[in-house]
Coordinates of C-alpha atoms and ligand atoms in Angstrom, one line a residue:
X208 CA 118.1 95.8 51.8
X209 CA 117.7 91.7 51.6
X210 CA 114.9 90.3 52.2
X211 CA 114.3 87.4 55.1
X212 CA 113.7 83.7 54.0
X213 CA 110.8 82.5 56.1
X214 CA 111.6 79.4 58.3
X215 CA 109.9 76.0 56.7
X216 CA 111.7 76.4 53.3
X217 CA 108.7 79.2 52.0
X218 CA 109.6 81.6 49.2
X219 CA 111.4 84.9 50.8
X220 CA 109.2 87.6 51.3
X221 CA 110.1 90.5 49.3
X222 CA 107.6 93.0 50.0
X223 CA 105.0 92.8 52.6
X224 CA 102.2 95.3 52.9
X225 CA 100.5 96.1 56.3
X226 CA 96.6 97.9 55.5
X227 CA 95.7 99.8 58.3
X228 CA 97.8 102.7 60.2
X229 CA 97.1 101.8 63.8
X230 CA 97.3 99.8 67.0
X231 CA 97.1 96.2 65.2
X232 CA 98.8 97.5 62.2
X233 CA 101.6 99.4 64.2
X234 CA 102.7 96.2 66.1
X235 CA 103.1 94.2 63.2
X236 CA 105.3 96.6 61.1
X237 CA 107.2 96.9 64.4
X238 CA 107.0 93.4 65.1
X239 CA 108.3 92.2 61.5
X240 CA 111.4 95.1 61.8
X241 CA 112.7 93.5 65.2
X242 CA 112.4 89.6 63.8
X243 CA 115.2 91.1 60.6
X244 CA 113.1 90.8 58.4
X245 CA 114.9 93.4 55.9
X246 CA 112.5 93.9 53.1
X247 CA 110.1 96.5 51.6
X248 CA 107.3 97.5 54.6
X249 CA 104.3 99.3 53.0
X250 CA 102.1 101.2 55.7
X251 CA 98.3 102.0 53.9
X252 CA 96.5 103.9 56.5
X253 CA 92.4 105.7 55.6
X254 CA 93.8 108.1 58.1
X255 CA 96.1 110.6 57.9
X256 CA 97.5 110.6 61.1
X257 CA 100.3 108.9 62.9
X258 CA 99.1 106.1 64.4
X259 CA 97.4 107.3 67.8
X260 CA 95.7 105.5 70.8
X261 CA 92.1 105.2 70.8
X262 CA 91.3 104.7 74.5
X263 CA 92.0 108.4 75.6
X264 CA 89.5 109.6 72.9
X265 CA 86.5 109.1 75.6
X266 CA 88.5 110.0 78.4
X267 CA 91.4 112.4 79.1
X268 CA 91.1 114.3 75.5
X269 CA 87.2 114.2 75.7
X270 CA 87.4 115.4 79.1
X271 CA 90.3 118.5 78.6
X272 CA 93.1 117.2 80.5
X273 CA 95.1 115.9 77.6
X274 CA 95.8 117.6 74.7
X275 CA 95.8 115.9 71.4
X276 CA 99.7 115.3 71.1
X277 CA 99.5 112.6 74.0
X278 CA 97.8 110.6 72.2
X279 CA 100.4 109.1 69.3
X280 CA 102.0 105.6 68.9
X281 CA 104.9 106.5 67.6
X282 CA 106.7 109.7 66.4
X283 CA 107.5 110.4 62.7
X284 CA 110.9 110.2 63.4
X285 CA 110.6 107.1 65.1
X286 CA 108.3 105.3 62.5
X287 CA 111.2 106.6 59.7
X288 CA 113.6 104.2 61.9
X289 CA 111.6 101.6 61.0
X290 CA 112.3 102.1 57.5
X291 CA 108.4 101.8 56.5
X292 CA 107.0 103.3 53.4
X293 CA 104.0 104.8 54.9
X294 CA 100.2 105.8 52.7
X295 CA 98.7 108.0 55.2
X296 CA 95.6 109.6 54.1
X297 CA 95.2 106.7 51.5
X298 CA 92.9 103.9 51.8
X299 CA 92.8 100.8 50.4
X300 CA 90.0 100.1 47.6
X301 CA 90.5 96.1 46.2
X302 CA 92.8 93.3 46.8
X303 CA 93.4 91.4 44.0
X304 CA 95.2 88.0 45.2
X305 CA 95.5 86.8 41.8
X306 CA 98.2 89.5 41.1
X307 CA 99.0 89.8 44.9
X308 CA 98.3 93.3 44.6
X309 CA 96.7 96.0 47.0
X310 CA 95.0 98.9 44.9
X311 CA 94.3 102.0 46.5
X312 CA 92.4 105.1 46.3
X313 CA 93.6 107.3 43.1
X314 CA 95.3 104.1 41.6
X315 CA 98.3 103.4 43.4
X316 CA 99.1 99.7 43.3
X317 CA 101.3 97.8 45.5
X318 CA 102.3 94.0 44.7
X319 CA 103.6 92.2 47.7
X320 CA 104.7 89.3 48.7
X321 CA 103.0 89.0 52.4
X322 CA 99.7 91.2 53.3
X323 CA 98.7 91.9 56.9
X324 CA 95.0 93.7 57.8
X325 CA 94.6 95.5 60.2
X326 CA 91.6 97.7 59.1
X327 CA 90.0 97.8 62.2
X328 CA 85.9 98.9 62.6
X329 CA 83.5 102.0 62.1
X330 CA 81.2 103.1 64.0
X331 CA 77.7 101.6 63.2
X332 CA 74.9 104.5 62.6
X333 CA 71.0 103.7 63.9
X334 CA 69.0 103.4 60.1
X335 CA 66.7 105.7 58.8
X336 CA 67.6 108.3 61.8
X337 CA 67.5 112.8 60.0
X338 CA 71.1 113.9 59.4
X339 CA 71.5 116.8 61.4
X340 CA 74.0 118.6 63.1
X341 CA 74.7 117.8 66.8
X342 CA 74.8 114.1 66.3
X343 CA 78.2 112.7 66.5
X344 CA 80.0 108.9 67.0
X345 CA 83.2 108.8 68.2
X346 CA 86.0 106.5 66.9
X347 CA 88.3 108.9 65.7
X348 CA 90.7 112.1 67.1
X349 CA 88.4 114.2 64.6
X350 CA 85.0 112.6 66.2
X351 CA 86.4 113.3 69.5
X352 CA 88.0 116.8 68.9
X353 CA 84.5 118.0 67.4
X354 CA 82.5 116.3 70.5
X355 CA 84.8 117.7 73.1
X356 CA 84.2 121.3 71.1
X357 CA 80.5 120.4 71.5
X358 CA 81.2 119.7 75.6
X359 CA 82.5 122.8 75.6
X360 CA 79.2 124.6 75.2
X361 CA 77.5 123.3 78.1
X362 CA 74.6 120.9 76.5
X363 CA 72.2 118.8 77.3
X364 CA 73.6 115.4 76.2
X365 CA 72.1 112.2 75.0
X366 CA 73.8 108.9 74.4
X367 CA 72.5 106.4 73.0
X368 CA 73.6 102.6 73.6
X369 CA 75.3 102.1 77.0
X370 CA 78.1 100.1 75.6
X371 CA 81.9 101.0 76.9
X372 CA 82.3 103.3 74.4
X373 CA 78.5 105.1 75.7
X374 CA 79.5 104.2 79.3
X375 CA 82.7 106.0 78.8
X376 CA 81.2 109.5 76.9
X377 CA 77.9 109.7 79.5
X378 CA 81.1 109.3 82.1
X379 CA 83.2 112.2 80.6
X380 CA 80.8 113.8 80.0
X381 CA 78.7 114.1 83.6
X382 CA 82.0 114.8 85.1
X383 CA 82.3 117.7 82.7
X384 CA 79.1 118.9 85.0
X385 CA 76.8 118.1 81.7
X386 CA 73.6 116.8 82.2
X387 CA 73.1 113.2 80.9
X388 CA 71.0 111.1 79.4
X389 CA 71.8 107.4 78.6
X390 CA 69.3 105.3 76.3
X391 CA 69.4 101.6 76.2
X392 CA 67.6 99.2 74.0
X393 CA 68.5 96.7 76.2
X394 CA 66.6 95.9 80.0
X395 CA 70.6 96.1 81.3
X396 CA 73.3 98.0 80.2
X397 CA 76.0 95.5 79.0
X398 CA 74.1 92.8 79.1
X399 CA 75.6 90.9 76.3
X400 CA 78.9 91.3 77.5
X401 CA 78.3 91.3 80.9
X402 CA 75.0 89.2 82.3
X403 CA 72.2 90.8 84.0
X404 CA 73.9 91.1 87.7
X405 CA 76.9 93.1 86.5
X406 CA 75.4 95.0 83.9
X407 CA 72.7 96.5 86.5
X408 CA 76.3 97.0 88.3
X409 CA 77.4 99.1 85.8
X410 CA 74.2 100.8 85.2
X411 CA 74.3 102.2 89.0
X412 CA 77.4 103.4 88.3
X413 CA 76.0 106.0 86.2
X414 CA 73.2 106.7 88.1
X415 CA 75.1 107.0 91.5
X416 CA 76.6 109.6 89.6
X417 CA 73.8 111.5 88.7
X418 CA 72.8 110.4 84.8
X419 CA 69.3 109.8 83.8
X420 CA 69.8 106.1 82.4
X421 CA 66.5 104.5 80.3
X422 CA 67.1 100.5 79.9
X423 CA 63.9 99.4 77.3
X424 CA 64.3 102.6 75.5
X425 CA 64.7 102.1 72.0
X426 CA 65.3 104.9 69.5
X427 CA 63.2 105.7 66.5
X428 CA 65.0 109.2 65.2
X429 CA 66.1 112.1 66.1
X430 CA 64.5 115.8 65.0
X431 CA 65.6 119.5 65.1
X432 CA 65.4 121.9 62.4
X433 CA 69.1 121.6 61.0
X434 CA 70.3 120.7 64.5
X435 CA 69.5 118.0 66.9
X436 CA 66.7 119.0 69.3
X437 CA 65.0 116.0 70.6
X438 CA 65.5 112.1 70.6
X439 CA 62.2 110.0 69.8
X440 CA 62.1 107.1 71.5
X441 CA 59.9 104.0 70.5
X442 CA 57.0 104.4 72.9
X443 CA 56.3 108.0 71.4
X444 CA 58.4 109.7 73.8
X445 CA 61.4 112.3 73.6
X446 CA 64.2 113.4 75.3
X447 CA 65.4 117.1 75.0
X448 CA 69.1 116.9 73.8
X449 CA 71.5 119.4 72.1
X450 CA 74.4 117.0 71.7
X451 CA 73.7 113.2 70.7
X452 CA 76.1 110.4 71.0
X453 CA 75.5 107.3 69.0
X454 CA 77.4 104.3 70.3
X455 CA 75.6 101.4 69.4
X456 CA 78.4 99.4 68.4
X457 CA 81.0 98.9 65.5
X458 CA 81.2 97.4 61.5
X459 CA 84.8 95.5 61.0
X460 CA 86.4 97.4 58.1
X461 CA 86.3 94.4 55.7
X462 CA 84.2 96.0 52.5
X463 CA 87.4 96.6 50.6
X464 CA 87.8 92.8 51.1
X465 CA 84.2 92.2 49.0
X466 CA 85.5 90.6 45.7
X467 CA 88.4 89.2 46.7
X468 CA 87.5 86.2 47.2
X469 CA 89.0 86.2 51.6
X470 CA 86.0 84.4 53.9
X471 CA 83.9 87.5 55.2
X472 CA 81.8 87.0 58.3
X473 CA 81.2 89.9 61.0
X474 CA 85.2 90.2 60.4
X475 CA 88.1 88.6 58.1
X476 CA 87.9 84.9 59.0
X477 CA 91.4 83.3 60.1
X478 CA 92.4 80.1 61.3
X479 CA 94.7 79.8 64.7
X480 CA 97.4 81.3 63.5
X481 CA 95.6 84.6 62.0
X482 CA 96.1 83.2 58.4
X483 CA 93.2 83.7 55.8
X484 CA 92.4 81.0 53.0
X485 CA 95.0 83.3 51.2
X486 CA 98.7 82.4 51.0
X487 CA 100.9 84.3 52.9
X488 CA 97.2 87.0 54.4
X489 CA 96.8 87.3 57.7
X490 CA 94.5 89.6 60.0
X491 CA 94.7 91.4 63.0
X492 CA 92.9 93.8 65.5
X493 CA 89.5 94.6 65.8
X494 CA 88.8 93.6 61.9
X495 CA 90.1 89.7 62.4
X496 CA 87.4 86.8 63.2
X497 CA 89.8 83.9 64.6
X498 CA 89.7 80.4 66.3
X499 CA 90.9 81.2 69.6
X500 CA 92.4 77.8 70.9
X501 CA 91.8 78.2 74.4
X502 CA 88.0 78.6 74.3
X503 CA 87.5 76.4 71.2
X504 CA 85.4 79.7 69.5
X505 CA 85.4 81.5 67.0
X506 CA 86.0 85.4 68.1
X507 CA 86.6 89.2 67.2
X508 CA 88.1 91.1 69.6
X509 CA 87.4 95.1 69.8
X510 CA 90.2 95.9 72.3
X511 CA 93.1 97.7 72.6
X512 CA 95.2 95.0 74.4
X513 CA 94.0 92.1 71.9
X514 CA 95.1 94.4 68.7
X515 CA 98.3 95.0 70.4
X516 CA 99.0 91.4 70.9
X517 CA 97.6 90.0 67.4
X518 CA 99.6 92.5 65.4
X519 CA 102.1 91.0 66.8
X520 CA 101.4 87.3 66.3
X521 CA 100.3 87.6 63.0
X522 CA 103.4 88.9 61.9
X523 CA 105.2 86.5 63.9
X524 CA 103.2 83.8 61.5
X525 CA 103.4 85.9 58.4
X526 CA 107.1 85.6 58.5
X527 CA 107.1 82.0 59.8
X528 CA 105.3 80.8 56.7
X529 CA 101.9 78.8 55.8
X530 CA 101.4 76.3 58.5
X531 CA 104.3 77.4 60.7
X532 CA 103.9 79.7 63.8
X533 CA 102.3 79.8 66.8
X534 CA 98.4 80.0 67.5
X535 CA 97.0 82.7 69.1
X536 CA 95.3 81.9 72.2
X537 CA 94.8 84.7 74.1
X538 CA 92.8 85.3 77.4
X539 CA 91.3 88.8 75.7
X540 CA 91.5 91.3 78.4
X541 CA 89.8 95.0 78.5
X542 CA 90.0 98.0 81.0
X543 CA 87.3 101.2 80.8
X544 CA 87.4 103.7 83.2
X545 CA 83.8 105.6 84.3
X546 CA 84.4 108.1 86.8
X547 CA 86.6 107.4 89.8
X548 CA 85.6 103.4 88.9
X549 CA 88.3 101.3 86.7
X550 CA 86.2 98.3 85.5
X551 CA 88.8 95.7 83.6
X552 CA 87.6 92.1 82.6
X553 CA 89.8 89.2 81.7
X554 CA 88.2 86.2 79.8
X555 CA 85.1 85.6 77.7
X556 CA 81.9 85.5 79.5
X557 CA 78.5 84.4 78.0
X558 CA 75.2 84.8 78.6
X559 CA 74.0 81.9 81.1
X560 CA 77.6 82.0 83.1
X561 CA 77.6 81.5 86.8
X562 CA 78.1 84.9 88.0
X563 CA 79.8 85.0 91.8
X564 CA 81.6 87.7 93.9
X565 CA 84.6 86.3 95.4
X566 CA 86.5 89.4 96.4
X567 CA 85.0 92.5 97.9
X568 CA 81.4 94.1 97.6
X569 CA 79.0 95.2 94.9
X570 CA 78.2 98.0 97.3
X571 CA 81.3 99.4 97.3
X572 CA 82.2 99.4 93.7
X573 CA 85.3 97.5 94.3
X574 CA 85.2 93.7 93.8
X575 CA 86.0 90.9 91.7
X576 CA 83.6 88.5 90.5
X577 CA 83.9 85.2 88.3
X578 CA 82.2 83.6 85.6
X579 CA 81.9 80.3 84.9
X580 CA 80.5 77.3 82.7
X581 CA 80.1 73.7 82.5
X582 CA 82.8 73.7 85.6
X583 CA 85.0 76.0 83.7
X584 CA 86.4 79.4 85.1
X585 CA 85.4 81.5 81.4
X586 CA 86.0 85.1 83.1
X587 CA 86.8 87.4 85.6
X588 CA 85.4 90.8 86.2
X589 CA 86.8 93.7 88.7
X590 CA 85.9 97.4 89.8
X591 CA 88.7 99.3 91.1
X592 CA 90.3 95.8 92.1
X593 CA 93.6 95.5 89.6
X594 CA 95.8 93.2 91.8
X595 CA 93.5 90.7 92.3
X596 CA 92.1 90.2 88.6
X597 CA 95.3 89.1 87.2
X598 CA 95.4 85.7 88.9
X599 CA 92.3 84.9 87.3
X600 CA 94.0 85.8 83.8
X601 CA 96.9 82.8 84.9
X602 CA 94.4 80.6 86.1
X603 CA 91.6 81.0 83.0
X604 CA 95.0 80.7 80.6
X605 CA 95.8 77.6 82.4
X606 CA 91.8 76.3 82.0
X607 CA 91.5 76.3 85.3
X608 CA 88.2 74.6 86.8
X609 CA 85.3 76.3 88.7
X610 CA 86.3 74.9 91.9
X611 CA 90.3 75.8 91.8
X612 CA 88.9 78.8 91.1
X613 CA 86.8 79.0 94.0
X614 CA 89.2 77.7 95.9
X615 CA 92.0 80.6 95.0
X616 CA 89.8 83.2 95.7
X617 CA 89.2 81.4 99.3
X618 CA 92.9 81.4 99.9
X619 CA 93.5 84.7 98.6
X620 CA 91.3 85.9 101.2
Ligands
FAD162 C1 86.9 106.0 71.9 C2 87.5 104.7 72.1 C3 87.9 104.3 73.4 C4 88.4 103.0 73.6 N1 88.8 102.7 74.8 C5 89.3 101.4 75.1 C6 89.6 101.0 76.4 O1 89.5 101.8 77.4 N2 90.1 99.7 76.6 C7 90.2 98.9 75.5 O2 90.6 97.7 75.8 N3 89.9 99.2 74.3 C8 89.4 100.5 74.0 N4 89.1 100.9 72.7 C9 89.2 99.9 71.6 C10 90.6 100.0 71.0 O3 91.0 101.3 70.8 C11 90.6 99.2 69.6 O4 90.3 97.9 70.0 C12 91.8 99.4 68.8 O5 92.0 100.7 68.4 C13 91.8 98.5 67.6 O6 92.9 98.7 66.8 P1 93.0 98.2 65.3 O7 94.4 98.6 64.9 O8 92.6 96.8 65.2 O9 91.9 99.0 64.5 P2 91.6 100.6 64.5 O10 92.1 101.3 65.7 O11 90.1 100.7 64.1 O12 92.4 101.1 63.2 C14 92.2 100.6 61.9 C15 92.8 101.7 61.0 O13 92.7 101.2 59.6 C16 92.2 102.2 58.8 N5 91.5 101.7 57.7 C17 90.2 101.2 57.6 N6 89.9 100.8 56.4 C18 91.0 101.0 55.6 C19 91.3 100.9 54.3 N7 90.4 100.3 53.4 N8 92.5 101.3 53.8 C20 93.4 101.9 54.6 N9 93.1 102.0 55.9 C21 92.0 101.6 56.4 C22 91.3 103.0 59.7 O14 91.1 104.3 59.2 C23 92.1 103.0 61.0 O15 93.0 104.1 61.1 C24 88.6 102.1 72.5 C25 88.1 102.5 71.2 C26 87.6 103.8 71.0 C27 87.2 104.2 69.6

């Protein structure tokens, strides 16, 4: 096999090696095979899987209805066809851009030419909270296998943090007939993301549905003899709970990253165009921290939709060469479904937006509502309204004011 010259009169790229086996990662291997570029693909995955989808981890496999085998990317078969050298089960230790070389666990090292990271995020765990059996996170097929074995025992569940992720589990899990308890730091669920009016949206959701939420409620340990028994909350007081799920957010995947020198800050910093301070390094997925464009901000992005898209850009500008390529400048967009309720949001809301409902009623758990700033449509949020919502992804891509905003959703009726 040759190897591709990049446009702009770059070196060719020999060898490029993509670190991390999954959405992000996935997309750019497929992305650099379908631009020609013919040379030697390395695939380092911690995993040992396939690549597999993450979202049906707290829904259909959590919940029964799917078994595991929906849940891959790609087949074997198919990934072969790509002609990709793949490191399953291997993960990558140092990054030595001196030598342009990727070691990994047991010694293997692999020079290349172009890197792409796509490492992705863990789970966070609270601090100084008793080891114990019957506490479990959920980010891979193995967390969600063992949590849906757990289910399957008919416990008394706590979750702690009502984030999408919590949101989704205390979902899953109440329809699973299991009683429910949600703990939130926070006075709203969400309300970072969110605001105060449509988090408390989102936290009657769940109790319209019958779970025991606690906003204020911060957690100071757990305690059971071997097993989980009891939460402790801050105030002194417990909550009974035989299964506990911790979902108070993620770490980006970057520690392999510590001395080599890359800018490290709550993610692998990147410019525009996904490109580190590195020569021919670029990021992707939920691990990358980029300048998005069209909001003039810095962002990481944990969503399935975003990693899709960025693996594919950033190997897009990988190939292009250093300065060439296209920014990124996405409208980040994110679905979760909670019961019969799909809940999708378009944009980037912050704390202080104008919140208003244009479409629908709160009442009825089916509306749209929008965000804005300074005069500026920022976001739009729906419940069980998917039709609607997308104009507002057009119109916030297009930096569409306030009032045109207003003004669509007055003509759209
Ligand atoms: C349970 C669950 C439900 C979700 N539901 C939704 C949803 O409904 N809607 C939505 O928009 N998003 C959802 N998401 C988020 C979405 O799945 C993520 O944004 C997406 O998986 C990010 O893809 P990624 O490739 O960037 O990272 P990841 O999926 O985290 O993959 C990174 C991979 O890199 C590997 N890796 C890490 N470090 C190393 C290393 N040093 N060496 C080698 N390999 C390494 C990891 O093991 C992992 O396999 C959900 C996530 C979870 C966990």
């Amino acid at each position: 096999m040759g190897s591709l010259p990049p446009s702009g009169g770059n070196a060719p790229l020999g060898t490029i090696v993509v670190v991390g086996g999954s959405l992000a990662g996935l997309r750019a291997v497929e992305t650099l095979r379908r631009l020609g570029f013919e040379g030697r693909i390395h695939l380092v995955g911690a995993e040992r899987h396939l690549p597999y989808d993450r979202p049906p981890l707290s829904k259909q496999v959590l919940a029964g209805t799917w078994e595991p085998d929906r849940v891959w990317l790609k087949e074997e078969h198919a990934l072969a066809g790509l002609e990709v050298e793949t490191h399953l089960g291997r993960t990558a230790t140092d990054l030595d851009l001196d030598e342009r070389v990727v070691l990994l666990h047991g010694g293997t090292r692999l020079g290349f030419d172009g890197l792409l990271v796509a490492t992705g995020a863990t789970p966070r765990h609270l601090p100084d909270t008793a080891d114990l059996d019957g506490v479990h996170v959920l980010r891979t097929l193995e967390d969600c296998l063992s949590l849906r074995r757990a289910f399957d025992d008919g416990p008394r569940v706590a979750v702690v943090g009502a984030g999408f992720i919590g949101s989704e589990v205390a979902a899953t899990a109440r329809m699973r007939g299991l009683e429910v308890t949600v703990l939130e730091a926070l006075p709203v669920p969400l309300e970072s993301g969110l605001g105060p009016v449509m988090g408390r949206v989102c936290g009657e959701l769940h109790r319209d549905h019958g779970v025991d939420l606690r906003c204020d409620a911060g957690v100071a340990g757990f305690d059971g003899n071997g097993r989980v028994e009891r939460v402790w909350l801050a105030d002194g007081s417990t909550v009974d709970a035989d299964v506990v799920v911790v979902g108070v957010g993620v770490t980006p995947n970057t520690s392999w990253l510590d001395s080599s020198g890359l800018t490290i800050n709550n993610g692998l910093v990147c410019d525009e165009r996904c490109a580190t301070g590195a020569p021919g390094v670029y990021a992707a997925g939920d691990v990358a921290r980029w300048h998005n464009p069209l909001f003039d901000e810095e962002m990481r992005v944990e969503h399935w939709t975003n990693a899709s898209d960025q693996g594919v850009v950033a190997a897009q500008n990988l190939l292009a060469g250093p300065g060439s390529g296209e920014p990124y400048a996405p409208v980040p967009y994110f679905w979760s479904d909670q019961y019969d309720t799909k809940i999708q949001l378009v944009g980037h809301p912050r704390p202080g937006d104008e919140v208003r409902v244009v479409r629908g009623s709160v009442e009825d758990r089916r509306f749209v509502a929008l965000y804005g700033h300074r005069g500026r449509l920022r976001a739009a949020l729906a419940f069980s309204s998917p039709r609607p919502l997308m104009a507002y992804r057009r119109l916030i891509s297009e930096r569409a004011s306030w009032d045109d905003a207003l003004a669509h959703a007055a003509s759209a009726g």
